[in-house]
Short mmCIF file of C-alpha atoms and ligand atoms in Angstrom, two decimals:
data_model
loop_
_atom_site.label_atom_id
_atom_site.label_comp_id
_atom_site.label_asym_id
_atom_site.label_seq_id
_atom_site.Cartn_x
_atom_site.Cartn_y
_atom_site.Cartn_z
CA VAL A 868 44.00 76.64 80.15
CA SER A 869 45.87 76.08 76.88
CA GLU A 870 45.85 72.49 77.66
CA GLY A 871 42.12 72.36 79.07
CA ILE A 872 39.06 71.74 77.49
CA GLU A 873 38.21 75.15 76.90
CA ARG A 874 41.35 75.80 75.10
CA PHE A 875 39.31 77.75 72.29
CA GLY A 876 37.33 79.64 74.92
CA HIS A 877 34.22 78.14 74.86
CA GLY A 878 31.76 75.47 76.36
CA GLY A 879 30.21 72.75 73.99
CA ASP A 880 33.62 71.74 72.55
CA VAL A 881 33.23 67.84 72.52
CA TRP A 882 36.28 67.43 70.01
CA THR A 883 38.63 68.86 72.54
CA ALA A 884 36.77 66.97 75.14
CA GLU A 885 37.28 63.80 73.70
CA LEU A 886 41.00 64.48 73.23
CA VAL A 887 41.42 65.45 77.04
CA LEU A 888 39.20 63.22 78.66
CA GLY A 889 39.79 60.13 76.24
CA VAL A 890 35.88 59.80 76.08
CA PRO A 891 34.13 59.54 72.74
CA LYS A 892 32.41 62.59 71.96
CA GLU A 893 29.05 60.90 71.30
CA GLN A 894 29.00 59.44 75.10
CA LEU A 895 29.25 63.01 76.38
CA LEU A 896 26.20 64.33 78.09
CA ASP A 897 26.82 68.01 77.21
CA PHE A 898 26.34 70.61 80.09
CA SER A 899 28.83 72.80 78.94
CA ALA A 900 26.91 74.94 76.07
CA ASN A 901 23.71 76.66 77.00
CA ILE A 902 21.47 75.01 74.33
CA ASN A 903 17.55 74.70 74.86
CA PRO A 904 16.98 70.71 75.10
CA LEU A 905 13.54 71.09 73.43
CA GLY A 906 14.78 72.28 70.36
CA PRO A 907 15.12 72.48 67.50
CA PRO A 908 11.43 72.81 67.27
CA ALA A 909 9.85 70.35 64.72
CA SER A 910 8.74 73.34 62.69
CA MET A 911 12.19 74.30 62.17
CA ARG A 912 13.37 70.71 61.26
CA ALA A 913 10.45 70.67 58.61
CA ALA A 914 11.62 74.13 57.10
CA ILE A 915 15.20 72.61 56.69
CA ARG A 916 14.20 69.47 55.00
CA GLU A 917 11.66 71.41 53.01
CA ASN A 918 14.13 73.95 51.81
CA LEU A 919 17.06 71.54 51.19
CA ALA A 920 16.98 72.10 47.39
CA ARG A 921 17.52 75.82 47.94
CA ILE A 922 21.37 75.17 48.73
CA THR A 923 22.12 75.17 44.89
CA ALA A 924 21.31 78.68 44.59
CA TYR A 925 22.88 81.98 46.51
CA PRO A 926 20.64 82.97 49.80
CA ASP A 927 18.89 86.18 49.87
CA PRO A 928 22.07 88.32 50.60
CA LYS A 929 19.84 90.67 52.80
CA SER A 930 17.66 88.04 54.30
CA ARG A 931 14.56 89.94 53.47
CA GLU A 932 11.85 87.48 54.20
CA LEU A 933 13.31 86.67 57.55
CA LYS A 934 13.68 90.45 58.32
CA THR A 935 10.28 91.09 57.46
CA VAL A 936 8.94 88.15 60.10
CA LEU A 937 11.35 89.46 62.69
CA ALA A 938 10.50 93.16 62.32
CA ARG A 939 6.68 92.20 62.62
CA LYS A 940 7.42 90.07 65.98
CA LEU A 941 9.42 93.10 67.30
CA ALA A 942 7.08 95.81 66.20
CA LEU A 943 9.89 97.88 64.20
CA GLY A 944 11.13 98.79 60.74
CA VAL A 945 13.35 96.17 58.93
CA ASP A 946 15.61 99.02 58.30
CA HIS A 947 16.54 98.80 62.10
CA LEU A 948 17.71 94.92 61.72
CA LEU A 949 20.56 93.12 60.59
CA ILE A 950 20.74 89.34 60.28
CA GLY A 951 24.12 87.64 60.68
CA ASN A 952 25.78 84.31 60.69
CA GLY A 953 25.33 83.98 64.38
CA ALA A 954 25.41 86.77 66.92
CA ALA A 955 29.38 86.37 67.05
CA GLU A 956 29.79 87.21 63.34
CA ILE A 957 28.02 90.41 63.80
CA LEU A 958 29.74 91.25 67.26
CA TYR A 959 33.25 91.16 65.05
CA GLY A 960 31.30 93.38 62.34
CA ILE A 961 30.32 96.03 65.12
CA MET A 962 33.78 96.17 66.26
CA ARG A 963 35.40 96.67 62.70
CA ALA A 964 32.43 99.10 62.16
CA LEU A 965 33.07 101.29 65.29
CA ARG A 966 36.91 101.02 65.79
CA PRO A 967 36.67 101.54 69.55
CA GLN A 968 40.05 102.52 71.24
CA LYS A 969 38.67 101.54 74.60
CA VAL A 970 36.10 99.07 75.23
CA GLY A 971 34.38 98.61 78.86
CA LEU A 972 33.62 95.26 80.10
CA LEU A 973 31.88 94.06 82.95
CA GLN A 974 33.83 90.70 84.08
CA PRO A 975 33.36 87.99 84.25
CA CYS A 976 31.65 88.06 80.77
CA PHE A 977 31.58 86.22 77.50
CA SER A 978 35.10 85.84 76.25
CA GLU A 979 34.35 86.85 72.73
CA TYR A 980 33.79 90.34 73.64
CA ALA A 981 37.50 90.75 74.64
CA GLU A 982 38.57 88.77 71.60
CA ALA A 983 36.63 90.70 69.08
CA ALA A 984 37.82 93.98 70.86
CA SER A 985 41.13 92.93 70.14
CA VAL A 986 40.76 92.60 66.49
CA VAL A 987 40.88 96.35 66.29
CA ASP A 988 43.41 96.66 69.06
CA ALA A 989 41.25 97.88 71.71
CA GLU A 990 42.41 98.61 75.25
CA PHE A 991 39.71 97.67 78.22
CA VAL A 992 38.29 99.44 80.96
CA THR A 993 37.13 96.56 83.21
CA VAL A 994 34.56 96.44 85.93
CA PHE A 995 34.30 93.42 88.25
CA ALA A 996 31.25 91.88 89.65
CA LYS A 997 32.25 90.02 92.58
CA PRO A 998 31.14 86.97 94.05
CA GLU A 999 30.63 88.24 97.73
CA HIS A 1000 27.57 90.18 96.13
CA GLY A 1001 26.42 87.17 94.06
CA PHE A 1002 27.91 88.82 90.93
CA ALA A 1003 25.21 91.69 91.07
CA PRO A 1004 26.09 94.29 88.66
CA PRO A 1005 27.68 97.38 90.14
CA ILE A 1006 25.79 100.12 88.48
CA ASP A 1007 27.74 103.34 89.95
CA GLU A 1008 31.00 101.60 88.77
CA LEU A 1009 29.56 100.59 85.41
CA VAL A 1010 28.31 104.28 84.93
CA ALA A 1011 31.66 105.58 85.63
CA ALA A 1012 33.53 103.31 83.47
CA CYS A 1013 31.32 104.35 80.58
CA GLU A 1014 32.61 107.68 81.12
CA GLU A 1015 36.02 106.57 79.72
CA THR A 1016 35.15 104.26 76.97
CA ASP A 1017 34.20 104.24 73.40
CA LEU A 1018 32.00 101.14 73.71
CA PHE A 1019 30.80 99.41 76.54
CA VAL A 1020 29.67 95.78 75.96
CA ILE A 1021 27.34 94.11 78.23
CA GLY A 1022 25.83 90.62 78.29
CA HIS A 1023 22.01 90.72 79.45
CA PRO A 1024 21.47 88.50 80.81
CA ASN A 1025 25.22 87.94 81.38
CA ASN A 1026 26.98 84.88 80.63
CA PRO A 1027 28.43 82.98 82.81
CA ASN A 1028 26.48 84.20 85.85
CA GLY A 1029 22.91 84.77 84.47
CA ARG A 1030 22.75 88.37 86.26
CA LEU A 1031 20.22 91.07 84.86
CA LEU A 1032 20.62 95.22 85.20
CA PRO A 1033 17.63 97.18 86.12
CA LEU A 1034 16.28 98.87 83.01
CA ALA A 1035 17.05 102.11 84.69
CA GLY A 1036 20.71 101.05 85.00
CA LEU A 1037 20.81 100.19 81.25
CA VAL A 1038 19.35 103.84 80.61
CA GLN A 1039 22.16 105.35 82.83
CA MET A 1040 24.65 103.51 80.94
CA ALA A 1041 23.42 104.45 77.49
CA ASP A 1042 23.15 108.19 78.67
CA ALA A 1043 26.83 108.37 79.75
CA LEU A 1044 28.06 106.88 76.78
CA GLN A 1045 25.76 108.94 74.63
CA ARG A 1046 26.91 112.54 76.06
CA ARG A 1047 30.57 111.67 74.87
CA GLY A 1048 29.61 110.10 71.49
CA SER A 1049 30.18 106.48 72.65
CA TYR A 1050 28.40 103.44 72.18
CA LEU A 1051 26.62 100.83 74.14
CA LEU A 1052 26.39 97.15 72.94
CA VAL A 1053 23.87 95.05 74.82
CA ASP A 1054 24.33 91.21 73.98
CA GLU A 1055 21.11 89.66 74.40
CA ALA A 1056 21.97 86.22 73.11
CA PHE A 1057 20.08 84.58 76.05
CA TYR A 1058 17.08 87.46 76.09
CA ASP A 1059 14.66 84.70 74.59
CA PHE A 1060 15.03 82.60 77.86
CA VAL A 1061 14.05 85.83 80.11
CA PRO A 1062 11.57 87.78 78.00
CA ASN A 1063 10.50 89.99 81.28
CA ALA A 1064 14.60 91.13 81.61
CA GLY A 1065 14.08 94.59 80.60
CA THR A 1066 15.66 95.82 77.16
CA LEU A 1067 16.30 99.15 75.32
CA LEU A 1068 14.23 97.68 72.38
CA GLU A 1069 11.36 99.93 72.87
CA GLN A 1070 13.14 102.81 73.30
CA LEU A 1071 15.78 102.47 70.40
CA ASP A 1072 14.84 105.54 68.85
CA GLU A 1073 15.95 107.69 71.36
CA TRP A 1074 19.35 105.91 71.43
CA PRO A 1075 21.17 106.67 68.35
CA ASN A 1076 24.44 104.66 70.23
CA VAL A 1077 22.85 101.81 71.16
CA ILE A 1078 22.90 97.96 69.66
CA LEU A 1079 21.04 95.10 70.74
CA LEU A 1080 22.42 91.78 69.62
CA ARG A 1081 20.69 88.62 69.91
CA SER A 1082 21.13 85.00 68.93
CA LEU A 1083 18.57 81.99 67.80
CA THR A 1084 21.21 79.75 68.37
CA LYS A 1085 20.66 78.89 71.95
CA PHE A 1086 17.02 79.17 72.25
CA TYR A 1087 15.96 77.31 68.99
CA SER A 1088 19.13 74.85 69.35
CA ILE A 1089 20.73 75.67 66.21
CA PRO A 1090 24.41 76.36 67.18
CA GLY A 1091 25.48 74.44 64.17
CA LEU A 1092 23.24 76.24 61.80
CA ARG A 1093 24.03 79.69 62.97
CA LEU A 1094 21.84 82.49 63.05
CA GLY A 1095 21.69 86.05 64.97
CA TYR A 1096 20.42 89.45 64.64
CA ALA A 1097 21.11 92.95 65.71
CA VAL A 1098 18.92 95.66 66.46
CA ALA A 1099 19.81 99.48 66.17
CA ARG A 1100 18.74 102.55 64.34
CA PRO A 1101 19.30 102.46 60.64
CA GLU A 1102 22.36 104.29 60.21
CA LEU A 1103 24.45 102.41 62.44
CA ILE A 1104 22.64 99.10 61.15
CA ARG A 1105 24.07 100.13 57.68
CA ARG A 1106 27.45 100.79 59.09
CA ILE A 1107 27.88 97.49 60.63
CA GLU A 1108 26.37 95.78 57.53
CA ARG A 1109 29.05 97.09 55.44
CA GLU A 1110 31.38 95.10 57.46
CA LEU A 1111 29.90 91.70 56.93
CA ALA A 1112 30.62 89.53 53.81
CA PRO A 1113 27.66 88.85 51.49
CA TRP A 1114 25.75 85.70 51.69
CA GLY A 1115 26.96 85.35 55.23
CA VAL A 1116 23.34 83.76 56.33
CA ASN A 1117 22.87 80.52 54.43
CA ALA A 1118 19.27 79.55 52.93
CA LEU A 1119 18.51 77.11 55.47
CA ALA A 1120 19.34 79.15 58.37
CA GLN A 1121 17.20 81.94 56.83
CA ALA A 1122 14.12 79.20 56.30
CA ALA A 1123 14.52 77.74 59.69
CA GLY A 1124 14.66 81.23 61.32
CA MET A 1125 11.06 81.98 59.57
CA ALA A 1126 9.81 78.93 60.97
CA GLY A 1127 11.02 79.23 64.40
CA LEU A 1128 9.90 82.64 65.08
CA PHE A 1129 6.59 81.97 64.08
CA ASP A 1130 6.36 78.94 66.50
CA GLU A 1131 4.64 80.23 69.77
CA GLU A 1132 3.85 76.64 71.02
CA PHE A 1133 7.70 76.05 71.00
CA GLU A 1134 8.13 79.18 73.03
CA ARG A 1135 5.60 78.70 75.66
CA ALA A 1136 7.12 74.98 76.21
CA THR A 1137 10.51 76.39 76.62
CA LEU A 1138 9.45 78.96 79.03
CA ALA A 1139 7.50 76.38 81.15
CA TRP A 1140 10.15 73.97 81.22
CA LEU A 1141 12.57 76.53 82.47
CA ARG A 1142 10.02 77.84 85.00
CA GLU A 1143 10.37 74.25 86.32
CA GLU A 1144 13.88 73.19 85.86
CA ARG A 1145 16.01 76.13 86.90
CA PRO A 1146 15.05 76.31 90.34
CA PHE A 1147 15.14 72.33 90.32
CA VAL A 1148 18.82 72.88 89.35
CA LEU A 1149 19.56 75.57 91.45
CA GLN A 1150 18.07 73.85 94.76
CA GLY A 1151 19.72 70.44 93.71
CA LEU A 1152 23.30 72.33 93.42
CA LYS A 1153 22.43 74.03 96.84
CA ASN A 1154 21.50 70.67 98.57
CA ILE A 1155 25.10 69.28 98.06
CA PRO A 1156 27.68 69.65 100.79
CA GLY A 1157 30.43 71.97 99.43
CA VAL A 1158 28.78 73.33 96.23
CA GLN A 1159 27.72 76.83 96.24
CA PRO A 1160 25.45 78.09 93.02
CA PHE A 1161 24.93 81.51 92.35
CA GLU A 1162 21.21 82.98 91.75
CA GLY A 1163 20.66 84.06 88.14
CA GLU A 1164 17.72 84.34 85.87
CA VAL A 1165 18.57 82.03 82.65
CA ASN A 1166 18.96 78.49 81.25
CA PHE A 1167 22.45 78.00 82.83
CA VAL A 1168 23.87 78.11 86.31
CA LEU A 1169 27.39 79.27 87.98
CA PHE A 1170 28.40 77.46 90.96
CA ARG A 1171 31.50 77.14 93.24
CA CYS A 1172 32.77 73.83 94.29
CA GLU A 1173 36.18 73.14 95.85
CA THR A 1174 36.27 69.41 94.93
CA PRO A 1175 39.77 69.35 92.80
CA GLU A 1176 39.31 68.69 89.14
CA LEU A 1177 35.46 68.19 89.02
CA GLN A 1178 35.45 68.84 85.42
CA LYS A 1179 37.72 65.59 84.73
CA TRP A 1180 36.03 63.45 87.29
CA LEU A 1181 32.70 64.14 85.79
CA GLY A 1182 34.02 64.13 82.33
CA GLN A 1183 35.46 60.48 82.61
CA ARG A 1184 31.93 59.60 83.66
CA GLY A 1185 30.26 61.20 80.34
CA ILE A 1186 28.92 64.64 81.85
CA LEU A 1187 30.77 67.50 80.57
CA ILE A 1188 30.59 70.83 82.37
CA ARG A 1189 32.25 74.20 81.69
CA SER A 1190 35.04 75.03 83.73
CA CYS A 1191 35.23 78.79 84.36
CA ALA A 1192 39.03 78.75 85.21
CA ALA A 1193 39.94 81.10 82.55
CA TYR A 1194 37.08 84.15 83.22
CA PRO A 1195 38.65 86.96 84.49
CA GLY A 1196 37.38 87.34 88.31
CA LEU A 1197 36.51 83.60 88.46
CA GLY A 1198 38.92 80.97 89.20
CA SER A 1199 39.40 77.00 88.87
CA ASP A 1200 36.69 76.19 91.43
CA TYR A 1201 34.16 77.72 89.44
CA TYR A 1202 32.01 75.86 86.84
CA ARG A 1203 29.01 76.55 84.61
CA VAL A 1204 26.02 74.07 83.57
CA ALA A 1205 23.32 74.28 81.32
CA VAL A 1206 19.74 73.45 82.31
CA ARG A 1207 18.61 70.50 80.75
CA SER A 1208 15.83 67.88 80.68
CA ARG A 1209 14.87 66.67 84.35
CA GLU A 1210 16.28 63.17 83.50
CA ASP A 1211 19.56 64.90 82.66
CA ASN A 1212 19.53 67.31 85.56
CA LEU A 1213 18.93 64.28 88.04
CA ARG A 1214 22.06 62.45 86.39
CA LEU A 1215 24.36 65.77 86.78
CA LEU A 1216 23.29 66.25 90.61
CA ALA A 1217 23.84 62.69 91.42
CA ALA A 1218 27.37 62.70 89.71
CA ILE A 1219 28.34 66.08 91.35
CA ALA A 1220 27.21 64.95 94.63
CA GLN A 1221 28.99 61.65 94.10
CA ALA A 1222 32.31 63.50 93.35
CA VAL A 1223 32.08 65.76 96.43
CA GLU A 1224 31.80 62.84 98.58
CA GLU A 1225 34.47 60.66 96.92
CA VAL A 1226 37.14 62.98 95.63
C1 PLP B 575 26.91 85.75 75.63
C2 PLP B 575 26.83 84.93 74.53
N1 PLP B 575 26.62 85.99 73.25
C3 PLP B 575 26.73 85.44 71.96
C4 PLP B 575 27.05 84.27 71.73
C5 PLP B 575 27.22 83.61 70.31
O1 PLP B 575 25.90 83.34 69.86
P1 PLP B 575 25.94 82.84 68.43
O2 PLP B 575 25.78 81.28 68.47
O3 PLP B 575 24.63 83.49 67.93
O4 PLP B 575 27.00 83.40 67.57
C6 PLP B 575 27.32 83.34 72.67
C7 PLP B 575 27.90 81.82 72.44
O5 PLP B 575 28.05 81.22 73.35
C8 PLP B 575 27.11 83.96 73.92
O6 PLP B 575 27.49 83.09 75.19
#
């Protein structure tokens, strides 16, 4: 893995891909990062242009205007919100604030949960979602693991398999953790793509031990600008905020975030695109002999394929997909692809079909 395209743990690393594949990064069609192909919305691009002059001053250290807009949208008080330089920054702040000794993870999951936990030298309690069950989260095992952790981190929907838990399962986890004075962090970075996913947001006041983490980088296609937020009870928000350096959220990100949150048309267009394209990609993968996609709910698809070195074969032909070899519980025959435009998806499916036939 240290030699692979994901040597720094993530998709979307076209710099390393260029080195490994020998293909200029500008020529790679990137299915390895799960970014909305419709964005960024025109409203956000305009906000960035209009606010360019603001970079000569410090940004609002508390992102107050953005928080006000977000609080209105989520129907909660501004004191329940923390804005960060991407969800990733807040994740590290949470680990420093809570200093958990034992962190529960449902593997396979986003690698930064473990990376961030290792900064505070945490040990892990690991539950596995299994391919033979389509990676469905095993709720009883999750609740049992909560009984022995200080913090459980769960992706909802989970990356890389796009799976969800019933809301009742999240409640059971929150309850088991609360009874022992422990915390639940639900990473909802992809929540906007699945707005009917079920969330503890509306019942947050009952759960002083729950933190929800969200990102604007995927849905609004601004991973290079960075913007994320956390939602929790005010006491907890204040504890996490103390861990973050001031001015972490730059002026352009704050302005873009406000514009994006108002843009309901973009939201509708994205959900309409995903309703068409996700089943299209899933079915297209199913139709290729030897390719086994897993059902999920979100803007990416996990699949299994035994064609050796599929990532390299596709990469040399200008299509970058995510190898899942390094995820605990997966292996070198697992891959993840983002859902993109119809044209791009057709190109991906044709290339995979060709690889399976020729290699
Ligand atoms: C599940 C998950 N959570 C959080 C993040 C980080 O998001 P951000 O770009 O807001 O830091 C990612 C990025 O890949 C992710 O996949």
